[in-house]
Amino acid sequence: MFSTRAGAAKLALAVVVGLIVLKGGMAVITGSISITAQAIDSFLDLFAISLIALAISVVSRPADEKHPFGHGKVEGIATVVQAGLIFVAGGWVIYSAVGRIMTGATIELTEAGIGVMAVSIVASLFLSRHLLRVAHAESSIALEASARNISADAYSAAGVLVALILIRFTGLAVIDPIIALAVSLIILKAAYDVLKKSFGEL
């Protein structure tokens, strides 16, 4: 069921929506900028995957008079849009993290945040590996871009998890925006990789 392009995109949508709810709720409860960054990144994932699902439906159409070579380039265009969104997310995180370092803030209920980040890491890793398998089987650069983006989410979530653990035991809330800056660099690197591959395809 989830081994086709369309099925994998639907699975990704369902998982990402769940992660948005978890991270968004926890960002509000804890006041953590790094968890907020994770929630925003997941929201952009949702938008990007929606674009990819639409692109996949167009790609599956047969060639016609206006498109004698088919509609395969639509995936490349969707991937470029996805990369742009990732760049925006990275820039916002940097802006917010610097502001938080300058103003200072406290983090609440770090234990709950630790639990949510752990769930996020596991879900993201399983989803990215599945998307990558389907992407290779179906030769889909759009799904591969999503897989690598979600994989980057897992690594950045691991950084947030470590930050929350350190905050829990040291009480140093400044660790939160510092880790958020590190997360933003991972986000920007993912955007660059996606953009480079999509331009090559186009």
mmCIF file of C-alpha atoms in Angstrom:
data_model
loop_
_atom_site.group_PDB
_atom_site.id
_atom_site.type_symbol
_atom_site.label_atom_id
_atom_site.label_comp_id
_atom_site.label_asym_id
_atom_site.label_seq_id
_atom_site.Cartn_x
_atom_site.Cartn_y
_atom_site.Cartn_z
ATOM 1 C CA MET A 1 0.000 0.000 0.000
ATOM 2 C CA PHE A 2 2.810 2.429 0.887
ATOM 3 C CA SER A 3 5.365 1.004 -1.568
ATOM 4 C CA THR A 4 4.329 3.235 -4.486
ATOM 5 C CA ARG A 5 5.092 6.937 -4.981
ATOM 6 C CA ALA A 6 1.550 7.955 -4.099
ATOM 7 C CA GLY A 7 1.350 5.572 -1.139
ATOM 8 C CA ALA A 8 4.676 6.732 0.271
ATOM 9 C CA ALA A 9 3.597 10.372 -0.059
ATOM 10 C CA LYS A 10 0.357 9.623 1.833
ATOM 11 C CA LEU A 11 2.267 7.866 4.606
ATOM 12 C CA ALA A 12 4.642 10.817 4.848
ATOM 13 C CA LEU A 13 1.727 13.241 5.124
ATOM 14 C CA ALA A 14 0.156 11.258 7.962
ATOM 15 C CA VAL A 15 3.396 10.957 9.941
ATOM 16 C CA VAL A 16 4.360 14.596 9.466
ATOM 17 C CA VAL A 17 0.929 15.841 10.570
ATOM 18 C CA GLY A 18 1.307 13.795 13.754
ATOM 19 C CA LEU A 19 4.765 15.236 14.385
ATOM 20 C CA ILE A 20 3.506 18.791 13.837
ATOM 21 C CA VAL A 21 0.819 18.305 16.481
ATOM 22 C CA LEU A 22 3.311 16.824 18.969
ATOM 23 C CA LYS A 23 6.068 19.366 18.415
ATOM 24 C CA GLY A 24 3.745 22.358 18.142
ATOM 25 C CA GLY A 25 1.989 21.520 21.381
ATOM 26 C CA MET A 26 5.257 20.909 23.188
ATOM 27 C CA ALA A 27 6.788 24.144 21.834
ATOM 28 C CA VAL A 28 3.908 26.088 23.386
ATOM 29 C CA ILE A 29 4.147 24.217 26.692
ATOM 30 C CA THR A 30 7.931 24.417 27.114
ATOM 31 C CA GLY A 31 8.669 27.737 25.405
ATOM 32 C CA SER A 32 11.647 26.101 23.682
ATOM 33 C CA ILE A 33 12.890 27.831 20.508
ATOM 34 C CA SER A 34 14.636 24.650 19.372
ATOM 35 C CA ILE A 35 11.395 22.647 19.618
ATOM 36 C CA THR A 36 9.603 25.521 17.861
ATOM 37 C CA ALA A 37 12.203 25.273 15.087
ATOM 38 C CA GLN A 38 11.485 21.567 14.824
ATOM 39 C CA ALA A 39 7.730 22.209 14.615
ATOM 40 C CA ILE A 40 8.185 24.804 11.864
ATOM 41 C CA ASP A 41 10.483 22.485 9.956
ATOM 42 C CA SER A 42 7.864 19.737 10.152
ATOM 43 C CA PHE A 43 5.183 22.176 8.965
ATOM 44 C CA LEU A 44 7.335 23.035 5.962
ATOM 45 C CA ASP A 45 7.782 19.294 5.414
ATOM 46 C CA LEU A 46 3.998 19.007 5.282
ATOM 47 C CA PHE A 47 3.733 21.750 2.669
ATOM 48 C CA ALA A 48 6.601 20.302 0.658
ATOM 49 C CA ILE A 49 5.217 16.752 0.752
ATOM 50 C CA SER A 50 1.829 18.082 -0.337
ATOM 51 C CA LEU A 51 3.534 19.682 -3.348
ATOM 52 C CA ILE A 52 5.337 16.433 -4.062
ATOM 53 C CA ALA A 53 2.100 14.417 -3.834
ATOM 54 C CA LEU A 54 0.573 16.812 -6.372
ATOM 55 C CA ALA A 55 3.654 16.543 -8.582
ATOM 56 C CA ILE A 56 3.534 12.747 -8.438
ATOM 57 C CA SER A 57 -0.076 12.767 -9.619
ATOM 58 C CA VAL A 58 0.963 14.928 -12.592
ATOM 59 C CA VAL A 59 4.034 12.805 -13.371
ATOM 60 C CA SER A 60 1.858 9.694 -13.664
ATOM 61 C CA ARG A 61 -0.056 11.231 -16.585
ATOM 62 C CA PRO A 62 0.908 9.940 -20.027
ATOM 63 C CA ALA A 63 2.704 12.105 -22.591
ATOM 64 C CA ASP A 64 0.504 14.382 -24.693
ATOM 65 C CA GLU A 65 0.868 16.893 -27.535
ATOM 66 C CA LYS A 66 2.098 19.700 -25.264
ATOM 67 C CA HIS A 67 4.356 17.365 -23.291
ATOM 68 C CA PRO A 68 5.694 14.761 -25.758
ATOM 69 C CA PHE A 69 8.356 13.630 -23.277
ATOM 70 C CA GLY A 70 5.914 13.250 -20.388
ATOM 71 C CA HIS A 71 5.557 15.277 -17.191
ATOM 72 C CA GLY A 72 8.655 14.076 -15.302
ATOM 73 C CA LYS A 73 10.142 17.564 -14.845
ATOM 74 C CA VAL A 74 7.263 18.494 -12.529
ATOM 75 C CA GLU A 75 9.001 16.564 -9.748
ATOM 76 C CA GLY A 76 12.133 18.631 -10.261
ATOM 77 C CA ILE A 77 10.160 21.873 -10.027
ATOM 78 C CA ALA A 78 8.414 20.698 -6.846
ATOM 79 C CA THR A 79 11.802 19.836 -5.370
ATOM 80 C CA VAL A 80 13.143 23.340 -6.096
ATOM 81 C CA VAL A 81 10.138 24.812 -4.262
ATOM 82 C CA GLN A 82 10.807 22.429 -1.373
ATOM 83 C CA ALA A 83 14.423 23.594 -1.156
ATOM 84 C CA GLY A 84 13.279 27.220 -1.066
ATOM 85 C CA LEU A 85 10.970 26.468 1.852
ATOM 86 C CA ILE A 86 13.781 24.753 3.743
ATOM 87 C CA PHE A 87 16.000 27.836 3.247
ATOM 88 C CA VAL A 88 13.221 30.025 4.678
ATOM 89 C CA ALA A 89 12.896 27.749 7.715
ATOM 90 C CA GLY A 90 16.638 27.845 8.348
ATOM 91 C CA GLY A 91 16.717 31.635 8.137
ATOM 92 C CA TRP A 92 13.790 32.007 10.550
ATOM 93 C CA VAL A 93 15.422 29.720 13.098
ATOM 94 C CA ILE A 94 18.661 31.725 12.989
ATOM 95 C CA TYR A 95 16.754 34.989 13.490
ATOM 96 C CA SER A 96 14.712 33.619 16.400
ATOM 97 C CA ALA A 97 17.665 31.918 18.082
ATOM 98 C CA VAL A 98 19.800 35.071 18.014
ATOM 99 C CA GLY A 99 16.891 37.037 19.467
ATOM 100 C CA ARG A 100 16.460 34.457 22.229
ATOM 101 C CA ILE A 101 20.181 34.593 23.112
ATOM 102 C CA MET A 102 19.960 38.384 23.426
ATOM 103 C CA THR A 103 16.778 38.475 25.500
ATOM 104 C CA GLY A 104 17.059 35.215 27.454
ATOM 105 C CA ALA A 105 14.197 32.877 28.346
ATOM 106 C CA THR A 106 13.351 29.945 30.575
ATOM 107 C CA ILE A 107 12.366 26.446 29.462
ATOM 108 C CA GLU A 108 9.503 24.607 31.188
ATOM 109 C CA LEU A 109 8.707 20.881 31.449
ATOM 110 C CA THR A 110 11.896 19.685 29.800
ATOM 111 C CA GLU A 111 11.009 16.058 30.602
ATOM 112 C CA ALA A 112 7.957 16.213 28.337
ATOM 113 C CA GLY A 113 10.021 17.850 25.609
ATOM 114 C CA ILE A 114 12.604 15.064 25.880
ATOM 115 C CA GLY A 115 9.872 12.456 25.379
ATOM 116 C CA VAL A 116 8.433 14.191 22.319
ATOM 117 C CA MET A 117 11.854 14.576 20.712
ATOM 118 C CA ALA A 118 12.596 10.882 21.264
ATOM 119 C CA VAL A 119 9.327 9.919 19.535
ATOM 120 C CA SER A 120 10.083 12.366 16.728
ATOM 121 C CA ILE A 121 13.538 10.873 16.112
ATOM 122 C CA VAL A 122 12.223 7.311 15.853
ATOM 123 C CA ALA A 123 9.298 8.280 13.587
ATOM 124 C CA SER A 124 11.485 10.417 11.316
ATOM 125 C CA LEU A 125 14.147 7.734 10.904
ATOM 126 C CA PHE A 126 11.634 5.026 9.997
ATOM 127 C CA LEU A 127 9.804 7.346 7.584
ATOM 128 C CA SER A 128 12.975 8.606 5.859
ATOM 129 C CA ARG A 129 14.277 5.071 5.315
ATOM 130 C CA HIS A 130 10.959 3.961 3.825
ATOM 131 C CA LEU A 131 10.768 6.992 1.531
ATOM 132 C CA LEU A 132 14.344 6.403 0.381
ATOM 133 C CA ARG A 133 13.581 2.771 -0.510
ATOM 134 C CA VAL A 134 10.529 3.786 -2.522
ATOM 135 C CA ALA A 135 12.412 6.684 -4.139
ATOM 136 C CA HIS A 136 15.147 4.352 -5.383
ATOM 137 C CA ALA A 137 12.648 1.736 -6.559
ATOM 138 C CA GLU A 138 10.543 4.339 -8.390
ATOM 139 C CA SER A 139 13.404 6.647 -9.477
ATOM 140 C CA SER A 140 11.723 9.611 -7.775
ATOM 141 C CA ILE A 141 13.987 12.565 -6.946
ATOM 142 C CA ALA A 142 11.115 14.307 -5.146
ATOM 143 C CA LEU A 143 10.622 11.418 -2.719
ATOM 144 C CA GLU A 144 14.382 11.152 -2.267
ATOM 145 C CA ALA A 145 14.523 14.869 -1.420
ATOM 146 C CA SER A 146 11.784 14.396 1.166
ATOM 147 C CA ALA A 147 13.562 11.354 2.598
ATOM 148 C CA ARG A 148 16.802 13.279 3.032
ATOM 149 C CA ASN A 149 14.994 16.285 4.473
ATOM 150 C CA ILE A 150 13.181 14.129 7.035
ATOM 151 C CA SER A 151 16.429 12.331 7.816
ATOM 152 C CA ALA A 152 18.006 15.721 8.551
ATOM 153 C CA ASP A 153 15.018 16.411 10.826
ATOM 154 C CA ALA A 154 15.885 13.295 12.823
ATOM 155 C CA TYR A 155 19.477 14.410 13.326
ATOM 156 C CA SER A 156 18.455 17.927 14.290
ATOM 157 C CA ALA A 157 15.848 16.489 16.674
ATOM 158 C CA ALA A 158 18.652 14.478 18.273
ATOM 159 C CA GLY A 159 20.502 17.741 18.854
ATOM 160 C CA VAL A 160 17.410 19.245 20.459
ATOM 161 C CA LEU A 161 17.046 16.129 22.613
ATOM 162 C CA VAL A 162 20.614 16.483 23.880
ATOM 163 C CA ALA A 163 20.011 20.193 24.543
ATOM 164 C CA LEU A 164 16.895 19.487 26.601
ATOM 165 C CA ILE A 165 18.730 16.854 28.624
ATOM 166 C CA LEU A 166 21.557 19.315 29.325
ATOM 167 C CA ILE A 167 19.079 22.044 30.279
ATOM 168 C CA ARG A 168 17.289 19.609 32.576
ATOM 169 C CA PHE A 169 20.462 18.857 34.527
ATOM 170 C CA THR A 170 22.302 22.202 34.315
ATOM 171 C CA GLY A 171 19.485 24.769 34.212
ATOM 172 C CA LEU A 172 21.322 26.692 31.451
ATOM 173 C CA ALA A 173 18.467 27.808 29.183
ATOM 174 C CA VAL A 174 20.909 29.532 26.783
ATOM 175 C CA ILE A 175 21.752 26.051 25.473
ATOM 176 C CA ASP A 176 18.333 25.992 23.764
ATOM 177 C CA PRO A 177 18.911 28.826 21.226
ATOM 178 C CA ILE A 178 22.517 27.700 20.675
ATOM 179 C CA ILE A 179 21.289 24.242 19.651
ATOM 180 C CA ALA A 180 18.597 25.930 17.547
ATOM 181 C CA LEU A 181 21.393 27.671 15.610
ATOM 182 C CA ALA A 182 23.060 24.309 15.020
ATOM 183 C CA VAL A 183 19.716 22.913 13.825
ATOM 184 C CA SER A 184 19.414 25.809 11.370
ATOM 185 C CA LEU A 185 22.784 24.914 9.819
ATOM 186 C CA ILE A 186 21.586 21.334 9.280
ATOM 187 C CA ILE A 187 18.388 22.695 7.711
ATOM 188 C CA LEU A 188 20.344 24.978 5.348
ATOM 189 C CA LYS A 189 22.706 22.150 4.349
ATOM 190 C CA ALA A 190 19.695 19.943 3.545
ATOM 191 C CA ALA A 191 18.215 22.744 1.420
ATOM 192 C CA TYR A 192 21.471 23.132 -0.502
ATOM 193 C CA ASP A 193 21.701 19.391 -1.210
ATOM 194 C CA VAL A 194 18.088 19.217 -2.393
ATOM 195 C CA LEU A 195 18.494 22.293 -4.607
ATOM 196 C CA LYS A 196 21.704 20.996 -6.184
ATOM 197 C CA LYS A 197 20.137 17.644 -7.076
ATOM 198 C CA SER A 198 16.895 19.173 -8.394
ATOM 199 C CA PHE A 199 18.758 21.603 -10.697
ATOM 200 C CA GLY A 200 20.744 18.673 -12.055
ATOM 201 C CA GLU A 201 17.500 16.874 -12.849
ATOM 202 C CA LEU A 202 15.953 19.923 -14.514
#
